[in-house]
Short mmCIF file of C-alpha atoms and ligand atoms in Angstrom, two decimals:
data_model
loop_
_atom_site.label_atom_id
_atom_site.label_comp_id
_atom_site.label_asym_id
_atom_site.label_seq_id
_atom_site.Cartn_x
_atom_site.Cartn_y
_atom_site.Cartn_z
CA MET A 1 -63.38 38.76 -35.86
CA THR A 2 -64.21 35.70 -38.36
CA ASP A 3 -61.44 33.55 -38.94
CA ARG A 4 -60.86 32.38 -42.27
CA SER A 5 -58.28 29.76 -41.06
CA ARG A 6 -60.61 27.43 -39.69
CA SER A 7 -62.18 27.15 -43.15
CA PRO A 8 -60.02 23.95 -44.07
CA ARG A 9 -57.67 24.42 -46.58
CA ILE A 10 -58.21 22.20 -50.68
CA GLU A 11 -55.45 21.10 -52.47
CA SER A 12 -56.38 20.98 -55.94
CA PRO A 13 -57.43 18.37 -57.30
CA ALA A 14 -58.86 17.76 -53.60
CA SER A 15 -58.34 13.97 -52.27
CA ILE A 16 -60.02 11.87 -51.19
CA GLY A 17 -58.77 13.14 -47.73
CA SER A 18 -59.87 15.97 -48.93
CA VAL A 19 -63.49 15.50 -49.25
CA PHE A 20 -63.90 13.72 -45.87
CA ASP A 21 -62.44 16.97 -43.91
CA LEU A 22 -65.14 18.50 -45.42
CA ILE A 23 -68.08 16.29 -44.43
CA ARG A 24 -66.66 15.44 -40.80
CA ARG A 25 -66.08 19.26 -40.48
CA GLY A 26 -70.20 19.77 -41.36
CA THR A 27 -68.30 21.71 -44.52
CA ALA A 28 -70.66 20.23 -47.05
CA ARG A 29 -73.12 17.80 -46.91
CA THR A 30 -74.05 16.44 -49.73
CA ARG A 31 -72.36 15.24 -52.65
CA ARG A 32 -74.08 18.86 -54.88
CA GLU A 33 -72.44 20.68 -51.84
CA ILE A 34 -68.66 18.53 -52.19
CA SER A 35 -68.28 20.03 -55.85
CA ARG A 36 -69.41 23.14 -55.66
CA GLN A 37 -66.92 23.65 -52.95
CA THR A 38 -64.35 21.46 -54.69
CA ALA A 39 -64.68 22.19 -58.22
CA LEU A 40 -64.79 18.40 -58.83
CA ALA A 41 -66.88 17.04 -61.56
CA PRO A 42 -69.58 15.02 -60.23
CA SER A 43 -68.78 12.39 -61.44
CA THR A 44 -65.20 12.05 -59.53
CA VAL A 45 -67.38 13.49 -55.91
CA SER A 46 -68.72 11.09 -56.45
CA LEU A 47 -65.87 8.21 -56.91
CA ARG A 48 -64.17 10.07 -54.37
CA VAL A 49 -67.27 9.59 -52.23
CA ASP A 50 -67.85 5.96 -53.10
CA SER A 51 -64.12 5.03 -51.65
CA LEU A 52 -64.97 6.08 -48.53
CA ILE A 53 -68.59 4.23 -48.34
CA ALA A 54 -66.36 1.64 -49.32
CA ALA A 55 -64.29 2.53 -46.57
CA GLY A 56 -66.94 2.63 -43.69
CA LEU A 57 -66.02 5.94 -43.04
CA VAL A 58 -68.79 7.25 -44.57
CA GLU A 59 -72.55 6.78 -45.01
CA GLU A 60 -75.41 8.16 -46.86
CA ALA A 61 -78.20 8.66 -45.75
CA ALA A 62 -81.99 10.52 -46.91
CA SER A 63 -83.18 13.38 -45.39
CA GLY A 64 -86.64 12.64 -44.48
CA GLN A 65 -87.49 15.88 -45.90
CA ALA A 66 -88.84 15.40 -49.71
CA THR A 67 -88.17 18.20 -52.06
CA GLY A 68 -89.07 18.65 -55.48
CA GLY A 69 -89.82 15.29 -55.26
CA ARG A 70 -86.21 13.68 -54.63
CA GLN A 71 -85.07 12.79 -51.32
CA PRO A 72 -81.42 14.65 -51.29
CA ARG A 73 -79.01 12.39 -49.16
CA PHE A 74 -76.88 13.41 -46.31
CA LEU A 75 -73.38 12.21 -46.07
CA ARG A 76 -71.97 11.42 -42.42
CA VAL A 77 -68.36 10.13 -41.19
CA ARG A 78 -69.49 6.79 -39.24
CA GLY A 79 -69.15 7.18 -35.87
CA ASP A 80 -68.88 3.19 -35.08
CA ALA A 81 -65.47 3.21 -37.74
CA GLY A 82 -63.74 3.10 -34.73
CA ALA A 83 -63.55 4.31 -30.98
CA VAL A 84 -60.43 6.58 -29.96
CA VAL A 85 -59.02 6.97 -25.74
CA SER A 86 -58.77 9.40 -24.39
CA VAL A 87 -56.53 9.65 -20.58
CA ALA A 88 -56.65 12.61 -18.83
CA LEU A 89 -53.75 12.17 -15.94
CA GLY A 90 -54.23 14.28 -11.99
CA THR A 91 -51.78 14.38 -9.52
CA HIS A 92 -54.44 11.72 -7.05
CA HIS A 93 -56.71 10.97 -10.15
CA PHE A 94 -57.18 10.12 -14.40
CA ARG A 95 -60.47 10.31 -16.18
CA LEU A 96 -60.47 7.77 -18.95
CA ALA A 97 -63.35 8.48 -21.60
CA VAL A 98 -63.63 6.35 -24.63
CA ALA A 99 -65.27 8.00 -27.80
CA ASP A 100 -66.27 6.94 -31.13
CA LEU A 101 -65.16 8.47 -34.57
CA VAL A 102 -67.83 11.63 -34.18
CA GLY A 103 -65.96 11.83 -30.81
CA ARG A 104 -69.88 11.32 -29.61
CA VAL A 105 -68.58 10.05 -26.01
CA LEU A 106 -69.11 6.26 -24.80
CA HIS A 107 -67.97 5.61 -21.17
CA VAL A 108 -66.15 7.28 -19.02
CA THR A 109 -64.23 6.59 -15.43
CA GLU A 110 -62.38 7.74 -12.84
CA CYS A 111 -59.41 5.97 -11.74
CA PRO A 112 -56.48 6.35 -8.51
CA ILE A 113 -53.67 7.08 -9.21
CA ASP A 114 -50.31 7.42 -7.66
CA VAL A 115 -48.32 9.08 -9.38
CA ALA A 116 -45.27 9.17 -7.51
CA LEU A 117 -44.39 5.53 -7.98
CA GLY A 118 -42.92 7.27 -11.38
CA PRO A 119 -43.87 6.57 -15.16
CA ALA A 120 -43.44 3.47 -16.08
CA ALA A 121 -46.09 2.12 -13.68
CA ALA A 122 -48.43 4.41 -14.17
CA MET A 123 -48.51 4.21 -18.00
CA ARG A 124 -48.91 0.35 -17.37
CA GLU A 125 -52.30 1.27 -14.58
CA ILE A 126 -52.89 3.59 -17.54
CA TRP A 127 -53.21 0.61 -20.28
CA GLU A 128 -55.18 -2.40 -17.98
CA ARG A 129 -58.01 0.39 -17.53
CA THR A 130 -58.17 1.43 -20.65
CA LEU A 131 -59.08 -2.58 -21.71
CA ILE A 132 -61.41 -2.41 -18.63
CA ALA A 133 -63.25 0.65 -20.42
CA LEU A 134 -62.92 -0.17 -23.42
CA GLY A 135 -64.59 -3.92 -22.25
CA ASP A 136 -67.12 -2.33 -20.40
CA ALA A 137 -67.84 0.95 -23.35
CA ARG A 138 -68.15 -2.94 -24.79
CA VAL A 139 -65.45 -1.81 -27.77
CA ASP A 140 -63.66 -4.51 -29.52
CA ALA A 141 -60.12 -3.11 -28.56
CA GLY A 142 -58.76 -3.54 -31.99
CA ALA A 143 -61.25 -1.03 -33.26
CA VAL A 144 -59.61 1.53 -31.20
CA ARG A 145 -58.06 4.48 -33.62
CA GLY A 146 -55.83 5.59 -31.57
CA MET A 147 -54.90 7.56 -27.90
CA ALA A 148 -54.21 10.59 -25.69
CA LEU A 149 -52.82 11.77 -22.96
CA GLY A 150 -52.90 14.58 -20.81
CA VAL A 151 -50.78 15.43 -18.22
CA PRO A 152 -50.35 18.14 -15.50
CA ALA A 153 -46.63 19.36 -16.76
CA PRO A 154 -44.88 20.24 -19.57
CA ILE A 155 -44.04 18.34 -22.22
CA ASP A 156 -41.55 18.16 -24.56
CA SER A 157 -43.41 17.06 -27.18
CA ARG A 158 -39.97 16.26 -29.02
CA LEU A 159 -38.66 14.30 -27.23
CA GLY A 160 -42.11 13.02 -25.49
CA THR A 161 -40.85 14.08 -22.63
CA VAL A 162 -42.52 15.63 -18.96
CA THR A 163 -40.06 18.88 -18.24
CA SER A 164 -39.18 19.17 -14.03
CA SER A 165 -42.81 19.07 -12.39
CA ALA A 166 -44.02 19.78 -8.47
CA GLN A 167 -46.45 17.94 -9.43
CA LEU A 168 -44.98 14.36 -10.76
CA PRO A 169 -41.76 13.45 -9.26
CA GLY A 170 -39.76 10.89 -10.53
CA TRP A 171 -40.78 11.67 -14.06
CA GLY A 172 -38.03 14.57 -15.37
CA GLN A 173 -36.77 12.84 -18.38
CA GLN A 174 -38.39 9.89 -18.97
CA ASN A 175 -40.01 9.26 -22.78
CA LEU A 176 -43.91 8.11 -22.20
CA TYR A 177 -43.94 7.69 -25.31
CA ASP A 178 -41.76 4.25 -24.33
CA LEU A 179 -43.29 3.81 -21.70
CA ILE A 180 -46.68 3.46 -23.32
CA LYS A 181 -44.83 1.44 -26.88
CA ARG A 182 -44.92 -0.27 -23.49
CA HIS A 183 -48.25 -2.17 -23.70
CA THR A 184 -49.64 -0.73 -26.73
CA GLU A 185 -48.57 -0.07 -30.50
CA LEU A 186 -51.81 2.46 -31.37
CA PRO A 187 -50.69 6.09 -32.23
CA VAL A 188 -50.85 8.01 -28.69
CA SER A 189 -50.04 11.92 -28.90
CA ILE A 190 -48.88 13.58 -25.34
CA GLN A 191 -49.95 16.28 -24.55
CA ASN A 192 -49.33 18.74 -21.94
CA ASP A 193 -53.89 19.16 -19.56
CA ALA A 194 -53.92 22.71 -20.89
CA ASN A 195 -53.47 22.93 -23.81
CA LEU A 196 -56.26 19.43 -24.45
CA LEU A 197 -58.01 22.88 -21.97
CA ALA A 198 -57.60 24.94 -24.97
CA LEU A 199 -58.73 22.62 -27.83
CA ALA A 200 -62.24 22.08 -26.18
CA GLU A 201 -62.21 25.33 -25.10
CA PHE A 202 -61.46 26.86 -28.69
CA ARG A 203 -64.30 24.24 -30.14
CA ALA A 204 -67.04 25.23 -28.20
CA ALA A 205 -66.00 28.94 -28.47
CA GLY A 206 -66.92 29.38 -31.85
CA PRO A 207 -66.76 30.33 -35.22
CA ASP A 208 -66.00 34.32 -34.76
CA VAL A 209 -62.95 33.68 -32.15
CA GLY A 210 -60.17 32.31 -34.68
CA HIS A 211 -57.31 32.67 -31.65
CA MET A 212 -57.48 32.45 -28.09
CA LEU A 213 -55.78 30.68 -24.51
CA ALA A 214 -56.71 28.26 -21.71
CA VAL A 215 -56.15 29.68 -18.38
CA LYS A 216 -55.80 26.24 -16.38
CA VAL A 217 -55.79 27.70 -12.64
CA GLY A 218 -55.14 25.14 -10.24
CA SER A 219 -52.60 23.37 -8.70
CA ARG A 220 -50.68 24.67 -11.14
CA ILE A 221 -50.85 27.32 -13.45
CA GLY A 222 -50.64 26.85 -16.72
CA SER A 223 -52.34 27.80 -20.91
CA GLY A 224 -52.57 26.69 -23.81
CA VAL A 225 -52.53 29.14 -26.96
CA VAL A 226 -54.87 28.38 -29.91
CA VAL A 227 -54.02 31.09 -33.06
CA GLY A 228 -55.42 31.17 -36.06
CA GLY A 229 -57.27 28.74 -35.58
CA ARG A 230 -54.99 25.90 -34.23
CA LEU A 231 -53.13 24.39 -30.90
CA TYR A 232 -50.15 26.78 -30.58
CA SER A 233 -47.85 24.51 -29.24
CA GLY A 234 -44.54 26.47 -30.15
CA SER A 235 -40.95 25.49 -30.88
CA SER A 236 -40.79 22.27 -27.74
CA GLY A 237 -43.63 22.06 -27.21
CA ALA A 238 -43.47 23.93 -24.40
CA ALA A 239 -45.91 27.60 -25.86
CA GLY A 240 -48.21 28.84 -22.49
CA GLU A 241 -45.94 28.69 -19.98
CA ILE A 242 -46.64 31.21 -18.50
CA SER A 243 -46.26 29.68 -14.27
CA HIS A 244 -42.31 30.28 -14.65
CA SER A 245 -42.74 34.17 -15.70
CA ARG A 246 -41.34 36.18 -12.52
CA SER A 247 -44.40 37.91 -10.51
CA SER A 248 -43.96 41.42 -8.29
CA GLY A 249 -46.02 39.64 -5.52
CA ARG A 250 -43.39 37.23 -3.06
CA SER A 251 -43.02 32.90 -3.33
CA ALA A 252 -44.57 30.62 -0.39
CA ILE A 253 -43.40 27.41 -1.58
CA HIS A 254 -39.65 26.67 -3.12
CA CYS A 255 -40.51 25.93 -7.62
CA TRP A 256 -38.21 23.53 -9.48
CA CYS A 257 -37.71 26.42 -12.80
CA GLY A 258 -35.52 28.76 -9.92
CA THR A 259 -37.19 32.24 -11.89
CA PRO A 260 -37.69 33.17 -7.96
CA ASP A 261 -41.25 34.78 -7.89
CA CYS A 262 -42.37 32.15 -10.24
CA LEU A 263 -46.54 32.37 -10.67
CA GLU A 264 -46.77 29.69 -10.07
CA SER A 265 -44.66 29.21 -6.75
CA VAL A 266 -46.98 32.77 -5.85
CA ALA A 267 -50.89 32.70 -6.71
CA GLY A 268 -51.17 28.76 -7.53
CA GLY A 269 -53.71 26.80 -5.34
CA ALA A 270 -50.24 24.80 -3.66
CA ALA A 271 -48.82 28.18 -2.79
CA LEU A 272 -52.02 30.01 -1.74
CA VAL A 273 -52.36 27.12 -0.29
CA ALA A 274 -49.37 27.01 1.87
CA ARG A 275 -49.90 30.30 3.02
CA LEU A 276 -52.71 29.99 5.37
CA ARG A 277 -51.50 27.22 7.14
CA GLN A 278 -48.35 28.67 7.70
CA GLU A 279 -51.08 31.21 9.22
CA GLY A 280 -52.14 28.49 11.16
CA TYR A 281 -54.45 26.81 9.11
CA ASP A 282 -55.73 23.23 8.41
CA ILE A 283 -56.30 23.30 5.67
CA GLY A 284 -55.23 19.72 2.03
CA GLY A 285 -55.29 20.73 -0.57
CA THR A 286 -56.38 23.97 -3.20
CA ALA A 287 -59.92 22.13 -2.90
CA ASP A 288 -59.50 23.27 0.58
CA LEU A 289 -58.90 26.59 -0.50
CA VAL A 290 -61.54 26.46 -2.45
CA ALA A 291 -64.47 25.07 0.13
CA LEU A 292 -63.58 28.36 1.94
CA ALA A 293 -64.25 31.00 -0.11
CA GLY A 294 -66.75 29.24 -0.64
CA ALA A 295 -68.35 29.53 2.72
CA GLY A 296 -66.92 33.47 2.51
CA ASP A 297 -62.91 32.59 4.69
CA ALA A 298 -62.66 36.43 4.67
CA ARG A 299 -58.86 35.74 4.79
CA ALA A 300 -58.47 33.29 2.27
CA VAL A 301 -60.92 35.16 -0.21
CA GLU A 302 -58.49 38.97 0.31
CA LEU A 303 -55.33 36.14 -1.02
CA LEU A 304 -57.08 34.32 -4.08
CA ARG A 305 -58.59 38.08 -4.78
CA GLU A 306 -53.95 39.08 -4.92
CA ALA A 307 -53.52 35.98 -5.87
CA GLY A 308 -55.84 37.31 -8.80
CA GLY A 309 -54.57 40.69 -9.17
CA LEU A 310 -51.25 38.78 -10.15
CA VAL A 311 -51.41 36.55 -11.96
CA GLY A 312 -53.73 38.88 -14.74
CA GLU A 313 -50.55 41.25 -14.45
CA VAL A 314 -48.72 37.66 -16.14
CA LEU A 315 -51.99 37.33 -18.35
CA SER A 316 -51.80 40.78 -19.28
CA TYR A 317 -48.11 40.51 -20.84
CA VAL A 318 -48.70 37.62 -22.90
CA VAL A 319 -52.84 39.03 -23.79
CA ASN A 320 -51.04 42.53 -25.38
CA PHE A 321 -48.88 40.53 -27.09
CA LEU A 322 -51.08 37.27 -28.56
CA ASN A 323 -54.61 40.16 -28.92
CA PRO A 324 -56.39 37.32 -28.65
CA ASP A 325 -59.78 37.04 -28.90
CA LEU A 326 -60.99 35.57 -25.68
CA VAL A 327 -59.58 34.04 -22.64
CA THR A 328 -60.85 31.20 -20.83
CA PHE A 329 -60.66 30.08 -17.30
CA GLY A 330 -60.98 25.58 -16.47
CA GLY A 331 -59.23 24.09 -12.33
CA GLN A 332 -60.20 24.35 -9.36
CA LEU A 333 -60.12 27.91 -9.35
CA SER A 334 -62.46 29.62 -12.32
CA GLY A 335 -64.75 28.61 -9.76
CA VAL A 336 -64.40 31.19 -7.25
CA PRO A 337 -65.70 33.98 -8.64
CA PRO A 338 -63.34 37.20 -6.72
CA PHE A 339 -60.11 34.93 -7.99
CA VAL A 340 -61.02 35.53 -11.23
CA ALA A 341 -62.32 38.89 -11.17
CA ALA A 342 -59.56 39.58 -10.20
CA ILE A 343 -57.75 38.08 -13.15
CA ARG A 344 -60.28 39.97 -14.99
CA ALA A 345 -59.82 43.48 -13.79
CA ALA A 346 -56.55 43.57 -14.14
CA VAL A 347 -56.41 42.44 -17.57
CA PHE A 348 -58.64 44.84 -18.81
CA GLN A 349 -56.45 47.88 -16.41
CA GLN A 350 -52.44 47.13 -18.18
CA CYS A 351 -53.97 46.30 -21.99
CA LEU A 352 -54.41 48.08 -24.28
CA PRO A 353 -57.25 49.40 -25.31
CA VAL A 354 -56.92 47.63 -29.14
CA VAL A 355 -56.69 44.22 -27.77
CA THR A 356 -59.05 44.29 -25.48
CA ASP A 357 -61.96 46.18 -26.86
CA ALA A 358 -63.15 43.14 -28.37
CA LEU A 359 -61.66 40.94 -25.99
CA GLU A 360 -64.08 38.38 -24.19
CA VAL A 361 -62.77 36.87 -21.26
CA ARG A 362 -64.51 34.38 -18.54
CA VAL A 363 -64.78 31.64 -17.26
CA GLY A 364 -64.56 28.48 -20.09
CA THR A 365 -68.82 26.97 -21.04
CA VAL A 366 -67.09 22.65 -21.45
CA GLY A 367 -67.18 21.80 -17.69
CA THR A 368 -64.55 19.70 -15.86
CA ASP A 369 -64.71 16.94 -18.93
CA ALA A 370 -63.17 19.65 -20.90
CA GLU A 371 -59.32 17.53 -21.14
CA ILE A 372 -60.28 14.94 -21.77
CA LEU A 373 -62.78 16.15 -24.62
CA GLY A 374 -59.53 18.48 -25.58
CA GLY A 375 -57.74 14.51 -25.22
CA ILE A 376 -60.74 13.14 -28.00
CA GLN A 377 -60.58 15.89 -30.42
CA LEU A 378 -56.35 16.27 -30.10
CA ILE A 379 -56.14 12.29 -31.37
CA LEU A 380 -59.51 11.74 -33.72
CA ASP A 381 -57.67 14.97 -35.56
CA ARG A 382 -54.41 13.19 -36.18
CA THR A 383 -56.55 10.03 -36.94
CA LEU A 384 -58.87 11.87 -39.69
CA ASP A 385 -56.53 13.77 -40.51
CA VAL A 386 -56.65 14.42 -44.57
CA ASN A 387 -52.59 12.46 -45.51
CA ARG A 388 -53.89 9.64 -43.07
CA VAL A 389 -57.26 9.22 -43.90
CA ASP A 390 -56.07 9.57 -47.93
CA LYS A 391 -53.84 6.30 -46.81
CA LEU A 392 -55.99 4.42 -45.12
CA VAL A 393 -58.51 4.19 -47.56
CA ALA A 394 -56.23 2.70 -49.76
CA ASN A 395 -54.39 0.74 -47.95
CA GLY A 396 -56.97 -0.35 -44.91
CA TRP A 397 -56.89 1.19 -41.07
CA THR A 398 -53.53 -1.07 -40.86
CA GLY A 399 -51.74 0.44 -43.74
ZN1 LIG B 401 -41.88 28.01 -11.41
#
């Protein structure tokens, strides 16, 4: 199951950015290891490394363990060389993290937001809170290298627009890049929240996983796809939108997508809440549904089991097609064991044995901050991309 695509691709001859990438990924920790992996002459490696040190991106420290009278000196990325901001937008609040350049979280905060006021107001609020969070984290705004924004809706990545979404009324077709640019010139990466979940879970999954699906099951259903070690977002950024595929259940709510009995309108948290309300339950949202199931309410558990089977049914088509190593679940409903068990059972029943033989299907391990952690990874990968590092060593951060 080892996937070679996780190994960094080294151009020949390795540029400064490629050498930095080896250090950043922990693939090479000393000058000698870089020389061995790139086939660069030791003198060239030294020039590259010295440039990275001079640019403030890398530092070299003694290991503390002397071998043969000489202490090996290890290279590592300097966390204090900059900072990034990652925001995960929800329907009633957003979480915001400030991290350093090695992805260490320096500060996390949660802020209420009224998404019904529209995306322009939301982007202003996010930026104002970002400035406050940077102050709390004691990070100079000038040290911030980029920002990631996770949005609970399908995003057309070419245009930076939200496709119609029940969670974000009035946000359809508005360009979020343009709206955030009113406040900052920072590079901003915007992604669907399930894609950020996938990035975080993929990183946590370890080197044996090359292909995976991360499914977010909450009020809505979405998934992020990693293929060959990379996030696969498709032609327009909508890859993984399994929620608007037709299911064999019956809709409990109207869905904007227009597909009759789409999975989200049948088995998403909002649909199950609507069904329970129709049956006389006085519940507010998906969190109440999770609490009801946790308290052992037989009808809530029954509905969640049925819904899990329907999610598993749609997922099995995707799993048969994609043949991943791993499927993980995140979001509020992933905390309901009968729901997850029903999805697993359906996937293992309905997929080919050759697909399920080595397949792992489980709840994600990263926890509730998976999306902001995925966002940190996304923006760091962009900021510290091989070509960008080549340019910034030559021209500085503004180059
Ligand atoms: Zn739909």
